[in-house]
Structures are given as C-alpha cells and as structure tokens.
mmCIF file of C-alpha atoms and ligand atoms in Angstrom:
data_model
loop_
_atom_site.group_PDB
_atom_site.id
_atom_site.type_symbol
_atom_site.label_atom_id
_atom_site.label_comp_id
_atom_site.label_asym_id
_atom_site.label_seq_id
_atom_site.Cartn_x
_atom_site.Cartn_y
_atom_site.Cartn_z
ATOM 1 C CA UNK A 1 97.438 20.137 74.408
ATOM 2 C CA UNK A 2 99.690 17.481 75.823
ATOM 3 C CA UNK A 3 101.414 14.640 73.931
ATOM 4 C CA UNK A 4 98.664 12.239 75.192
ATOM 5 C CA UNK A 5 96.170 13.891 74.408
ATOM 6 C CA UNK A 6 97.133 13.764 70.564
ATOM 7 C CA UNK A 7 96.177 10.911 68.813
ATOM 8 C CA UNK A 8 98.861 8.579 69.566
ATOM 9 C CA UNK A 9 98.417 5.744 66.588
ATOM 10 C CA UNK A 10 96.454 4.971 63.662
ATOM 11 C CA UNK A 11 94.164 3.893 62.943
ATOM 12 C CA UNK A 12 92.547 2.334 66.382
ATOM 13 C CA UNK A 13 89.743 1.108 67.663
ATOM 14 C CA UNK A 14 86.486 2.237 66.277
ATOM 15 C CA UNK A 15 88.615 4.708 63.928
ATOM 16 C CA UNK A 16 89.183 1.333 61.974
ATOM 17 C CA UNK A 17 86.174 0.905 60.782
ATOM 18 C CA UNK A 18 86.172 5.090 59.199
ATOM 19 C CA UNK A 19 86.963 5.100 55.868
ATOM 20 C CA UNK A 20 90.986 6.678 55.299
ATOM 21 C CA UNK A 21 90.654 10.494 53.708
ATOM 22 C CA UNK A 22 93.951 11.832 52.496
ATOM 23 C CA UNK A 23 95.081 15.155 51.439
ATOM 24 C CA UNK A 24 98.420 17.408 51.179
ATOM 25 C CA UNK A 25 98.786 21.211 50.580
ATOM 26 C CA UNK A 26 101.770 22.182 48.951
ATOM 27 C CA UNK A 27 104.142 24.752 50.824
ATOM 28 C CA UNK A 28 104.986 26.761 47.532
ATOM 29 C CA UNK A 29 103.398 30.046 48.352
ATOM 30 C CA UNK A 30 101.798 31.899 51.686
ATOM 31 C CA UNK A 31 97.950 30.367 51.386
ATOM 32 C CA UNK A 32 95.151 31.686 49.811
ATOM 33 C CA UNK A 33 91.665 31.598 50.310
ATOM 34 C CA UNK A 34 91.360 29.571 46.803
ATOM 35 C CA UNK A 35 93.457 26.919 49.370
ATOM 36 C CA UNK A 36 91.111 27.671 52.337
ATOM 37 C CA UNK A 37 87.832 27.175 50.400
ATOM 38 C CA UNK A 38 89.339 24.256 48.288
ATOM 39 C CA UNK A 39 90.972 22.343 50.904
ATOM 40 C CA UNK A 40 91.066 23.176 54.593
ATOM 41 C CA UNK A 41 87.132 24.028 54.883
ATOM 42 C CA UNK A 42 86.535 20.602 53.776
ATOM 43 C CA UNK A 43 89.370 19.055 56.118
ATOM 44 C CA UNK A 44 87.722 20.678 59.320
ATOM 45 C CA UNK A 45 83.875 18.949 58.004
ATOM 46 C CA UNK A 46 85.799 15.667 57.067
ATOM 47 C CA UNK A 47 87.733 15.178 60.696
ATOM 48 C CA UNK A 48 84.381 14.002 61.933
ATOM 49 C CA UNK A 49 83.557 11.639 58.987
ATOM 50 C CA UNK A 50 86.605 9.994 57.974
ATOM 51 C CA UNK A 51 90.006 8.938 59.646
ATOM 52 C CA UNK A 52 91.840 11.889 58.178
ATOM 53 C CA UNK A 53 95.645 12.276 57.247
ATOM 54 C CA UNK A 54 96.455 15.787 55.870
ATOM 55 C CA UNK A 55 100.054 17.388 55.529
ATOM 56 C CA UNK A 56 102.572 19.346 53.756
ATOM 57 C CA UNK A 57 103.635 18.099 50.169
ATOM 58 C CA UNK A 58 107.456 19.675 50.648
ATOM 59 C CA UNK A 59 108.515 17.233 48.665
ATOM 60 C CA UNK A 60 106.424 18.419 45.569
ATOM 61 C CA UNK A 61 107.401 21.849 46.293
ATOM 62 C CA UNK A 62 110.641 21.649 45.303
ATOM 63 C CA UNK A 63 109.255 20.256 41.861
ATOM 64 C CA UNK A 64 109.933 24.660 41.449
ATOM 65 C CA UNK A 65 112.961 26.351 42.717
ATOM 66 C CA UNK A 66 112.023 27.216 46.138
ATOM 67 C CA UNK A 67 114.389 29.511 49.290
ATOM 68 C CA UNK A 68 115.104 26.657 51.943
ATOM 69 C CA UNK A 69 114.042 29.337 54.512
ATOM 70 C CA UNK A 70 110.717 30.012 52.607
ATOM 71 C CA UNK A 71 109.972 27.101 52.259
ATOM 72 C CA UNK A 72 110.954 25.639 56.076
ATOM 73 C CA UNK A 73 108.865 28.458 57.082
ATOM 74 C CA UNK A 74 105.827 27.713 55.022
ATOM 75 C CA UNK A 75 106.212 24.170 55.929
ATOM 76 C CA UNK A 76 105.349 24.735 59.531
ATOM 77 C CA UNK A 77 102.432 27.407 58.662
ATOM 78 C CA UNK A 78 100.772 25.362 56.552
ATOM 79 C CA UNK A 79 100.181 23.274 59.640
ATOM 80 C CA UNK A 80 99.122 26.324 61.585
ATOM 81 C CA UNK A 81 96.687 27.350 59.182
ATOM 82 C CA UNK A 82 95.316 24.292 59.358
ATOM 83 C CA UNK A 83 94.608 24.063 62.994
ATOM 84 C CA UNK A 84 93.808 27.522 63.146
ATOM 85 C CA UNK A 85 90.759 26.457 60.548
ATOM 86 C CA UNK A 86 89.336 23.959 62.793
ATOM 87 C CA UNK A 87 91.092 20.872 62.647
ATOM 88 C CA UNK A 88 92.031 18.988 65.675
ATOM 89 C CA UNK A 89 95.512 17.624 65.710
ATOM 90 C CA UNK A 90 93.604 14.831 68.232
ATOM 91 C CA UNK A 91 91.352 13.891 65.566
ATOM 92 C CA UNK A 92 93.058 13.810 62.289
ATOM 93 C CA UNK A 93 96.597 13.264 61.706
ATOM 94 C CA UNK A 94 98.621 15.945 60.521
ATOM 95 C CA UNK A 95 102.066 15.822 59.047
ATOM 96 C CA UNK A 96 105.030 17.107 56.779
ATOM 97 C CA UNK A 97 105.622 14.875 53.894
ATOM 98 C CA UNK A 98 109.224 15.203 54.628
ATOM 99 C CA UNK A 99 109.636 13.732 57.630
ATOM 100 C CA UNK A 100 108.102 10.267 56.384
ATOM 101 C CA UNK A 101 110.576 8.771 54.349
ATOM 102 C CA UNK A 102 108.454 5.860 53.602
ATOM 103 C CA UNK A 103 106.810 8.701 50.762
ATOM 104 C CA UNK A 104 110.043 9.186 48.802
ATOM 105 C CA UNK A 105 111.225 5.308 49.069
ATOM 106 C CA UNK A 106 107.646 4.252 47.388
ATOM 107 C CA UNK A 107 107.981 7.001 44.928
ATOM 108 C CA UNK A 108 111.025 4.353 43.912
ATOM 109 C CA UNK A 109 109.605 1.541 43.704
ATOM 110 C CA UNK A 110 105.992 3.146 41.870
ATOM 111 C CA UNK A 111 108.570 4.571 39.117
ATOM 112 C CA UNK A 112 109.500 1.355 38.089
ATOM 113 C CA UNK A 113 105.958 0.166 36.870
ATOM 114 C CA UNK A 114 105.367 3.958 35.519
ATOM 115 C CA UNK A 115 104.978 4.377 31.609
ATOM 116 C CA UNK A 116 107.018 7.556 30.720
ATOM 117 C CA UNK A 117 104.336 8.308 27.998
ATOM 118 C CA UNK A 118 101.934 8.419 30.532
ATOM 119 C CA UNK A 119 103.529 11.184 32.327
ATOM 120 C CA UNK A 120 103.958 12.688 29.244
ATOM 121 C CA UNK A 121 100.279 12.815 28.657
ATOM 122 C CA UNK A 122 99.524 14.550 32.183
ATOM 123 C CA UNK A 123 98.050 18.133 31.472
ATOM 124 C CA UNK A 124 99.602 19.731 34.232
ATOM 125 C CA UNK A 125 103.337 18.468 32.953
ATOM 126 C CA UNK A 126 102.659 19.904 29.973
ATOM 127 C CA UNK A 127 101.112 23.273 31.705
ATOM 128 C CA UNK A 128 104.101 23.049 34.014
ATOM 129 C CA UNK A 129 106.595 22.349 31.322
ATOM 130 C CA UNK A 130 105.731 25.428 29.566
ATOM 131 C CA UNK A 131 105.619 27.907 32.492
ATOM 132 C CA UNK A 132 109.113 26.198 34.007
ATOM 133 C CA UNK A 133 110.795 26.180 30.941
ATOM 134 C CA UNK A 134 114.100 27.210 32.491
ATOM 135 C CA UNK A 135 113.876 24.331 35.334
ATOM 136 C CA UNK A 136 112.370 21.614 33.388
ATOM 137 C CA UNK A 137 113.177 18.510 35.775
ATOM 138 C CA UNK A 138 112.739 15.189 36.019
ATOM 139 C CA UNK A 139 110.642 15.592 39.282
ATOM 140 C CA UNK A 140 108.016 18.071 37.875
ATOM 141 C CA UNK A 141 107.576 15.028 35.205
ATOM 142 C CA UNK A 142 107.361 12.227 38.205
ATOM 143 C CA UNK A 143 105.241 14.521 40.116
ATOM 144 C CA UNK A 144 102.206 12.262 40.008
ATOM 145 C CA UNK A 145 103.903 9.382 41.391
ATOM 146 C CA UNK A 146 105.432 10.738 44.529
ATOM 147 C CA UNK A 147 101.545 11.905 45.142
ATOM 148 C CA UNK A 148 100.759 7.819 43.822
ATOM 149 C CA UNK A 149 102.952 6.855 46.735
ATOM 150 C CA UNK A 150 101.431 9.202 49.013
ATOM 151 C CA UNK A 151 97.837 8.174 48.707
ATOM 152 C CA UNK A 152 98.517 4.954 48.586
ATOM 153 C CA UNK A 153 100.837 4.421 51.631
ATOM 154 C CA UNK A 154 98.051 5.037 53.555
ATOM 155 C CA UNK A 155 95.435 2.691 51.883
ATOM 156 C CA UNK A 156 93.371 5.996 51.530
ATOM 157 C CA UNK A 157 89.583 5.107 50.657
ATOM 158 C CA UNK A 158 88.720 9.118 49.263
ATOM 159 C CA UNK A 159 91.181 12.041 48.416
ATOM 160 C CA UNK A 160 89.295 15.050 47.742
ATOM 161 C CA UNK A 161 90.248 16.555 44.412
ATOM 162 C CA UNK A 162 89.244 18.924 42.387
ATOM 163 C CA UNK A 163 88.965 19.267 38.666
ATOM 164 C CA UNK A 164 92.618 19.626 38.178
ATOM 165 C CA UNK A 165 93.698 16.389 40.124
ATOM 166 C CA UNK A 166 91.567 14.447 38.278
ATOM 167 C CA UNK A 167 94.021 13.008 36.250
ATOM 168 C CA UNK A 168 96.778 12.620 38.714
ATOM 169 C CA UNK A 169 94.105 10.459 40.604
ATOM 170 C CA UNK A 170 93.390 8.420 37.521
ATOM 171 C CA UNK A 171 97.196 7.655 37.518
ATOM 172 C CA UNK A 172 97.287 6.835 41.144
ATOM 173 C CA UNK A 173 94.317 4.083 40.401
ATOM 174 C CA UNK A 174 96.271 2.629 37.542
ATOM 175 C CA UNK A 175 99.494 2.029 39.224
ATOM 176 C CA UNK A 176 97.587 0.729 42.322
ATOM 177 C CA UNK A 177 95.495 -2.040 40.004
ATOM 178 C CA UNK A 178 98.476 -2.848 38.391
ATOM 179 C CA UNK A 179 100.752 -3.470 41.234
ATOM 180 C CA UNK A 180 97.634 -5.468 42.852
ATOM 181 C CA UNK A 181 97.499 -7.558 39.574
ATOM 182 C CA UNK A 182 101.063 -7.940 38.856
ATOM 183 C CA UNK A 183 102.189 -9.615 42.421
ATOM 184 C CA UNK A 184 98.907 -9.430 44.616
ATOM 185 C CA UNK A 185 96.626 -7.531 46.419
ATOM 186 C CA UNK A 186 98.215 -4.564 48.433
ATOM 187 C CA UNK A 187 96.914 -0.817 47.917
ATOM 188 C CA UNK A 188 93.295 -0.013 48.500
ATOM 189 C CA UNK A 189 91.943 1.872 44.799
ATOM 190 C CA UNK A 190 91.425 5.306 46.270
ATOM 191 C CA UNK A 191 88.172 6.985 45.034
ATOM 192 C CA UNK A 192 88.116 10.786 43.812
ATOM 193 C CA UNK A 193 85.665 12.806 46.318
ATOM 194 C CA UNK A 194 84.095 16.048 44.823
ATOM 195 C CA UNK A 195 81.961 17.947 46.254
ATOM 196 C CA UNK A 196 79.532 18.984 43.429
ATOM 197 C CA UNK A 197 79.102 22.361 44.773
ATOM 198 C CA UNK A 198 82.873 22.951 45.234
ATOM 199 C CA UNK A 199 83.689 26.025 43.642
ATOM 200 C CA UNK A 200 87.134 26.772 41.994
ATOM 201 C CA UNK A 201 87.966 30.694 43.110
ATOM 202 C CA UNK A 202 89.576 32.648 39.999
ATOM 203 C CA UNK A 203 92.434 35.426 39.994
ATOM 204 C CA UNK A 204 90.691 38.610 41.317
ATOM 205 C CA UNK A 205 93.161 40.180 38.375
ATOM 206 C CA UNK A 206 92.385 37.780 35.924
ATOM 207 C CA UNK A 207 89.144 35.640 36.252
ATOM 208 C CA UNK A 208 89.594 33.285 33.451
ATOM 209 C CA UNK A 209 92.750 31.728 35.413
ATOM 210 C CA UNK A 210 92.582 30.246 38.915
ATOM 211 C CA UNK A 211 93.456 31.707 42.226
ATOM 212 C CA UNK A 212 97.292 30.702 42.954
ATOM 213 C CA UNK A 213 99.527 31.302 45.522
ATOM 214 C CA UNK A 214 102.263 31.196 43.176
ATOM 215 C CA UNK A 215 100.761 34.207 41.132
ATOM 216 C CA UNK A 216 103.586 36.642 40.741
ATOM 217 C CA UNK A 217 100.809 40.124 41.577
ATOM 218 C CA UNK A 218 99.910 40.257 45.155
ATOM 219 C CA UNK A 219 96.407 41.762 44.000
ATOM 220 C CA UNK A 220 95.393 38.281 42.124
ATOM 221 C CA UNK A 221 95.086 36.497 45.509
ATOM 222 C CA UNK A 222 93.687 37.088 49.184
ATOM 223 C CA UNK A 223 96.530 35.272 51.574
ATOM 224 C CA UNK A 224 95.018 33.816 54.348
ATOM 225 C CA UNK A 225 97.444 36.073 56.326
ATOM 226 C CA UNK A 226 95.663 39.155 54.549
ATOM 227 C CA UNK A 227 94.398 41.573 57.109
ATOM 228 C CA UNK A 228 90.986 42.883 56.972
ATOM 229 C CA UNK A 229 92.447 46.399 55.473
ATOM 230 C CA UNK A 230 94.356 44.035 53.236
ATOM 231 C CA UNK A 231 90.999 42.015 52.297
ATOM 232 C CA UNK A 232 88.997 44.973 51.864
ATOM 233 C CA UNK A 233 91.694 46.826 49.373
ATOM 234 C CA UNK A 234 91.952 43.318 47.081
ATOM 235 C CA UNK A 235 88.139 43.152 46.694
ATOM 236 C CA UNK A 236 87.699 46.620 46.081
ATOM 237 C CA UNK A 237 90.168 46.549 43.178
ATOM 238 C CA UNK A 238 88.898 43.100 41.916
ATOM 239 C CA UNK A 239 88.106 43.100 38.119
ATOM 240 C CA UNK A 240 84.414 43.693 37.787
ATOM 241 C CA UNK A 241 82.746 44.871 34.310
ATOM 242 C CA UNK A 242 81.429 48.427 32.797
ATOM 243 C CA UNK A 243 77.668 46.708 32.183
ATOM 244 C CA UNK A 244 76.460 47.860 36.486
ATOM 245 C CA UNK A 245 73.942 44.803 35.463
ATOM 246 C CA UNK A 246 74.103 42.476 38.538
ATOM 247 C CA UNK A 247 73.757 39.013 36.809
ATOM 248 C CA UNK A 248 75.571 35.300 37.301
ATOM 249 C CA UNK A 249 76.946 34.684 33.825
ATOM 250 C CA UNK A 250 80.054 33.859 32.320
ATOM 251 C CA UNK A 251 80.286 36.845 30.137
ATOM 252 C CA UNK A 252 80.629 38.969 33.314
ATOM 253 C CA UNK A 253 83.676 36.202 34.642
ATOM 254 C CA UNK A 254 84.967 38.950 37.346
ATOM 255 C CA UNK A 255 81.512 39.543 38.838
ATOM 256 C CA UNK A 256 81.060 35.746 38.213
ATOM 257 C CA UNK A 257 83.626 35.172 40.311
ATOM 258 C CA UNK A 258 83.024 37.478 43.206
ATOM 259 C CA UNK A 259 79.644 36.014 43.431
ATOM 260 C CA UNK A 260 81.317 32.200 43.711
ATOM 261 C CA UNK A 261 82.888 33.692 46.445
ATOM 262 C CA UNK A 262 80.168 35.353 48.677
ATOM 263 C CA UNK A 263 78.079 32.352 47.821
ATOM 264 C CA UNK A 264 81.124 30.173 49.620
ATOM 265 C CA UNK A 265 81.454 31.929 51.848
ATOM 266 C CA UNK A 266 77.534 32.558 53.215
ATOM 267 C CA UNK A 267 77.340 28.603 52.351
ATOM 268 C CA UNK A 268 74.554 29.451 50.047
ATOM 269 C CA UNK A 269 74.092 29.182 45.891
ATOM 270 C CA UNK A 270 74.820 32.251 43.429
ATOM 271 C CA UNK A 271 71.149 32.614 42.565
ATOM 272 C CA UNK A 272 70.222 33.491 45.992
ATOM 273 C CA UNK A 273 73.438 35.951 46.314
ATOM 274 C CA UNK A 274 72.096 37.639 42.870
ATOM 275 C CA UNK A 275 68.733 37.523 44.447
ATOM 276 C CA UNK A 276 69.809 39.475 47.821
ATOM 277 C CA UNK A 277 72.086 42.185 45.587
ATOM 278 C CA UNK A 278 70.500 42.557 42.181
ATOM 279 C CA UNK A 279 69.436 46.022 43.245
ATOM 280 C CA UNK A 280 73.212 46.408 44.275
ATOM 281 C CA UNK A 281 75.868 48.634 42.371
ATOM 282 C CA UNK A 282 79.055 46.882 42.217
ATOM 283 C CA UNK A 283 80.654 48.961 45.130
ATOM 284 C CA UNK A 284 78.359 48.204 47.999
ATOM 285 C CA UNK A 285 78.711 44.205 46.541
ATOM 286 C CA UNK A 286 82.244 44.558 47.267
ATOM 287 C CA UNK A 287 81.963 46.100 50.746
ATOM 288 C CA UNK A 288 79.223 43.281 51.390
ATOM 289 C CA UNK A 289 81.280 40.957 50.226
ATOM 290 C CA UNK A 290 84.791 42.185 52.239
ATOM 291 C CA UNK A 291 82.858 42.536 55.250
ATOM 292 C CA UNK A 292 81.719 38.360 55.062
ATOM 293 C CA UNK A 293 85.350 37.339 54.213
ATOM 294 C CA UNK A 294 86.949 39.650 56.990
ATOM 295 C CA UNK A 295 84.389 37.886 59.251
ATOM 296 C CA UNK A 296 85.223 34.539 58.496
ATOM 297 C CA UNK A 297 89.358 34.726 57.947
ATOM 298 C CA UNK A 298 90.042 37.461 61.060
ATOM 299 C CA UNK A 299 89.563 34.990 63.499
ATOM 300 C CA UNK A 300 91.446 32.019 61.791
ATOM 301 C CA UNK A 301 94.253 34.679 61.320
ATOM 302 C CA UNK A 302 94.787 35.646 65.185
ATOM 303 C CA UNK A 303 94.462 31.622 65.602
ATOM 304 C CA UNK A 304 96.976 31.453 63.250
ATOM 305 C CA UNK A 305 99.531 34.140 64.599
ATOM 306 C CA UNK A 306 98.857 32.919 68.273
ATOM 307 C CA UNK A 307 99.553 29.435 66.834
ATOM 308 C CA UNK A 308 102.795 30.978 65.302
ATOM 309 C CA UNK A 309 104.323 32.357 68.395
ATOM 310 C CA UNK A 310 105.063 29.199 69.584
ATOM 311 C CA UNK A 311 106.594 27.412 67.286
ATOM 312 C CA UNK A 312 107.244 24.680 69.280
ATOM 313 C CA UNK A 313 103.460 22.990 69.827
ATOM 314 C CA UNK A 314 103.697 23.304 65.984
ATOM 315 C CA UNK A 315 106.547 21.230 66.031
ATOM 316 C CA UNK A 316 104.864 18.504 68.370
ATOM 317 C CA UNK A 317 101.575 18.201 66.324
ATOM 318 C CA UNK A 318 104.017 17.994 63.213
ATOM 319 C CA UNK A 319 106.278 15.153 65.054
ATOM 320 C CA UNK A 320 103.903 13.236 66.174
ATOM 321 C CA UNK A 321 101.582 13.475 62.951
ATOM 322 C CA UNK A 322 104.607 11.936 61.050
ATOM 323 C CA UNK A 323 105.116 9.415 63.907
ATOM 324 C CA UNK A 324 101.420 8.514 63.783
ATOM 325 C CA UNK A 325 102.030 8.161 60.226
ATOM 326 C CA UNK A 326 104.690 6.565 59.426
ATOM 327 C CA UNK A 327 103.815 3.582 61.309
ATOM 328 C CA UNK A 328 100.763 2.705 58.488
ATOM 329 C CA UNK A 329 103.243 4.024 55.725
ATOM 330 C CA UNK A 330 105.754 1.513 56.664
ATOM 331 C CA UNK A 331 103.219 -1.410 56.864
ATOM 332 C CA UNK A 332 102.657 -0.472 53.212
ATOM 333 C CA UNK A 333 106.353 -0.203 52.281
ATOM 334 C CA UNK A 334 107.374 -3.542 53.799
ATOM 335 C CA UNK A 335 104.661 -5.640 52.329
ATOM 336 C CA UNK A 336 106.170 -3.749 48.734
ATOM 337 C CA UNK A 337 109.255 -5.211 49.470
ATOM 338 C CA UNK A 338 108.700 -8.298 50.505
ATOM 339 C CA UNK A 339 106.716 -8.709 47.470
ATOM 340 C CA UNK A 340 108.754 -7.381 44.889
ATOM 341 C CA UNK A 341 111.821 -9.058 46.632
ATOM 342 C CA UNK A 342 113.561 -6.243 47.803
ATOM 343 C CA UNK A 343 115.742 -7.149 51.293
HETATM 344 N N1 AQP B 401 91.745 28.801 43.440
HETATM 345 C C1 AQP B 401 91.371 27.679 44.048
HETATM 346 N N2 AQP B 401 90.051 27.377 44.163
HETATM 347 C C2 AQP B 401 89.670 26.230 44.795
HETATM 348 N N3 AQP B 401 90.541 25.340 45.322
HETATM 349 C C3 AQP B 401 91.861 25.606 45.231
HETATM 350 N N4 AQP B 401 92.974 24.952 45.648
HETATM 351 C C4 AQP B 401 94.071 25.653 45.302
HETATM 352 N N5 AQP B 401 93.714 26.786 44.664
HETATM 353 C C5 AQP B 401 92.354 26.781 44.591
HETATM 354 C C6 AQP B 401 92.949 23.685 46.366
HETATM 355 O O1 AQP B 401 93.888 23.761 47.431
HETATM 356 C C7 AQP B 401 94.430 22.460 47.661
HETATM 357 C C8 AQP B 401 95.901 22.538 47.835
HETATM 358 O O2 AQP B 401 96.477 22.924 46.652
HETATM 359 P P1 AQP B 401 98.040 22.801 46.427
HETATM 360 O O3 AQP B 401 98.717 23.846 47.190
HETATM 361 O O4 AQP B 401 98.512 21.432 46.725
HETATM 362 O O5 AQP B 401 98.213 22.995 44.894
HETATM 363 P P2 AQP B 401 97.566 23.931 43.877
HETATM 364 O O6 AQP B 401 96.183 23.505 43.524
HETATM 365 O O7 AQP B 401 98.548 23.972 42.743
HETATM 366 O O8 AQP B 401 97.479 25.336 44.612
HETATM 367 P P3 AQP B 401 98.004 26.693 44.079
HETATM 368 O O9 AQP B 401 97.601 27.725 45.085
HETATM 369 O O10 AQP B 401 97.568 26.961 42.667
HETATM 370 O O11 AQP B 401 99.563 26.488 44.176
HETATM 371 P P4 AQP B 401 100.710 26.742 43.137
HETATM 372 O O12 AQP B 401 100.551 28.192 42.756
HETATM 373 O O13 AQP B 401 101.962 26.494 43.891
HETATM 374 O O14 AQP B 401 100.518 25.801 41.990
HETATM 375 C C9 AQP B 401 93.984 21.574 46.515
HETATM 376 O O15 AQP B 401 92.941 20.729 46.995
HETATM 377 C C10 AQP B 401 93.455 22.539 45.483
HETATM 378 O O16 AQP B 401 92.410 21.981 44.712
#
C-alpha cells in the first residue's frame, strides 16, 4: 500500500461524525490468543464502526524490566499482528505509543491533579506490587495515568475494556471531570465498552488465573506465533478433569475453559458447544477444538510472517499512524497548556 493510500489525517470528513474508539496492547510478551480474542478480534469489527486509534503501550511496558531488543522487536509485531488480523492501516490509525510524545508530556501534567491514595487503591498496583516486589517503581504506581493521558488525548468516546480495566477507566473519568471542572471543558468522558459476551481465556495450566503473555510456562498460553503442531500439543496437554462428564460448570474450570474457547472461536455460546460434544470424551474435544483454532490463527500467522519480512511497510504504517496521531494529541496538549498556563 502506498503512503496515500493510508489514511493521511484524522479525523476527516464524514469520519468526524464516528464516534473515537481507543485501544493499546502492551509489547511485554509475544501475543496470545487471550490478546487476540480480547482485543484484536474486536479491533478488526470496530474499524468499520468507529474512528479507531489502536497502538503499542511501550511506554507501560517498561512499568517491568524489559530487553530493549525484546521489546523493539515486539513493538513492531504487535503492529503486524494486528494487520495480519484484519485491520486496515487505511481505516484505523495505528501507532507506537512511543513515538507520540504528546502521551508522556500529558502523563505530566494529569499527575499533578492525581491523588496518590487513589493509586494506592488500584487493584492491579497492589497485584503488581506484590508480584514486582524487587522493581517496585514509581511508574507501575502512575500506570493509570499515562493510560489517563492516552485516552484522553484523543477525546476517545469508547475504550473497550474488560473486567480488569475497569478501574483504570474509572480513574481516567475522574481526572477528565475534574480537569473539565477545575479550568473548563476540554477532554471528552470516555465510556467503558464491553461486550457482554466477551469471554476472559484462562491459563491452559492453571484455569483459575488468566491467560498472560507474561506467564513464565510456555504451556499456560497459545502465542499467536504458535504453529498448528504447537497449537495442537498446548491443547492436548491443557488441564482437563478425571470426572469424563462433558458439562459447562465452574467446578470443572479447565474444561470450563476450553469450552469458552471453542465457543469464541465458532462465535457461538457454551451451551450449544456442550450440546454438539456431550457425547464427546475429552480427547476428541481437544482435537475438535485444535483443529478450529489452527483454522482460524494459521492464516493470520503466514500474514503475520509475510508482514514480518519486510520490516519496512511496518515501519510506514507505524510512522504515519503516529503522524496521523499526533496531530489530534497535540490539539489536546496545547489547549492543556494554555489553560493551565504553561508557555
Ligand atoms: N486472557 C485474556 N482473555 C481475554 N482478553 C485478554 N487480554 C489479555 N489477556 C486476555 C486483552 O488483551 C488486551 C491487551 O492487553 P495488554 O497486553 O495491554 O495487557 P494485559 O491484559 O495485562 O495482557 P497480558 O497478556 O496479561 O499481559 P501481561 O502478562 O504483560 O500483563 C486487553 O484488552 C486485555 O483485556
């Protein structure tokens, strides 16, 4: 695709009149299909609906000790993945959080009308807190004001969050309404968007704790990068039960949770998976299921490593996604400064 082709400003036109969507995807691990499912299925449905602005939180990455060459790496294939999903680089603009300054110098300015308790109070800086013990900083506690300053650069009407953003989003409404009372109107109040039906994907090791990419055993997760022998080996060695009773209920979490995921993928709800296997023993479940995910992720993953091999129309989309946004982000930032008399 050529430089014109891509969407060269935002937002224009008729685009105005679309409600703003934002997202980010955090670079701290190869992606999983917890990340697909959660996040980048929704994207490609949401290019259509909304004027869309999706990148790579870098910047929150390095809330945990990160390799700069990991995480430069990841950086660029989170935008790969992305594309290779579905989403059109022409349509929604894609960026890495990085490369807009604007996020980092709001961040500033959002700390200052912050209450420290507050932060305190989030559950995932306590979670956090306790797993990072030996890296406790101040940026894992700050954490949900860079993503304040994120959303709200952008004037975003919906971010799509599940259950464990809730709170961050919360935070993000409360600084915005109390910036907008304490000079004047500025930042749009950014509503959650869940999708009732959204599904959080647990650990295939341990199903009472989600799928993460930061997981330290490779068997917990299936990387978007997996290969279909990878795929298949991972489901076949997911935790199941000793009952052989095909059932949806919590008591049986692992089966629970392989279920969730068949029923995501086939875009239909548990019952009717239990309905179409209840005769099933585990095994031939598992091969039913591997065979649906295998469909689905093979073809996103040659996309992906076709995308890969040239790293430089990554580059481009990632450029000109942070050109394309950085012009709204620092219509944000200047009326912030202006207003809170910064020169
Ligand atoms: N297991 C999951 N099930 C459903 N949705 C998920 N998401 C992540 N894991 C699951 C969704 O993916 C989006 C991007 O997430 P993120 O990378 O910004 O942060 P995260 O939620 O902290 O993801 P991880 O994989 O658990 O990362 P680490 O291990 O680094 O903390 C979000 O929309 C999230 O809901």
């Amino acid at each position: 695709m050529n430089e014109k082709d891509r969407k060269s400003s935002f937002p224009q036109g008729e685009r105005a009149e679309r409600k703003v969507a934002f997202s980010l995807i955090q670079p701290s691990g190869d992606l999983t299909i917890g990340n697909y499912l959660g996040a980048i299925k929704n994207f490609v449905r949401m290019q259509d609906e909304y004027d869309c602005i999706f990148g790579v939180a870098n910047l929150h990455a390095i809330t945990v000790t990160q390799v700069a060459a990991d995480l430069r790496r990841r950086s660029l294939e989170v935008i790969a993945y992305i594309v290779a999903s579905g989403v059109d680089p022409a349509k929604a603009t894609l960026f890495i959080q990085s490369q807009v300054p604007e996020h980092a110098e709001l961040a500033w300015v959002l700390n200052s009308i912050s209450s420290i308790g507050q932060l305190q109070r989030m559950t995932q800086f306590k979670d956090k807190a306790q797993k990072h013990a030996d890296n406790l900083n101040a940026a894992l506690l700050t954490y949900p004001v860079l993503m304040a300053a994120d959303i709200l650069l952008y004037q975003s009407h919906v971010v799509p969050v599940g259950a464990d953003q809730k709170q961050h989003l919360e935070f993000t409404r409360d600084l915005a309404e109390r910036f907008n009372s304490r000079y004047s109107p500025t930042f749009t109040v950014p509503e959650p968007l869940s999708d009732e039906n959204a599904t959080r994907i647990m650990s295939l090791k341990d199903p009472y704790s989600k799928m993460s990419k930061s997981d330290p055993d490779e068997n917990a997760y299936i990387l978007m990068k997996d290969d279909p022998a990878a795929i298949r080996r991972k489901i076949a060695r997911a935790v199941t039960d000793s009952e052989a009773h095909f059932c949806y209920r919590p008591e049986q979490a692992g089966l629970m949770n392989l279920i969730n995921l068949y029923a995501a993928y086939a875009e239909c709800t548990p019952n009717e998976v239990v309905e179409r296997f209840h005769d099933s023993d585990y095994a031939s479940f598992k091969r039913a299921l591997a065979d649906l995910v295998v469909g689905v992720m093979d073809p996103i993953r040659t996309r992906f490593l076709s995308l890969m091999e040239d790293k430089k129309e990554l580059e481009e989309i990632s450029h000109d996604g942070a050109l394309a946004a950085q012009r709204v982000a620092r219509r944000t930032l200047s009326k912030v400064y202006r207003k809170v008399g910064l020169l």
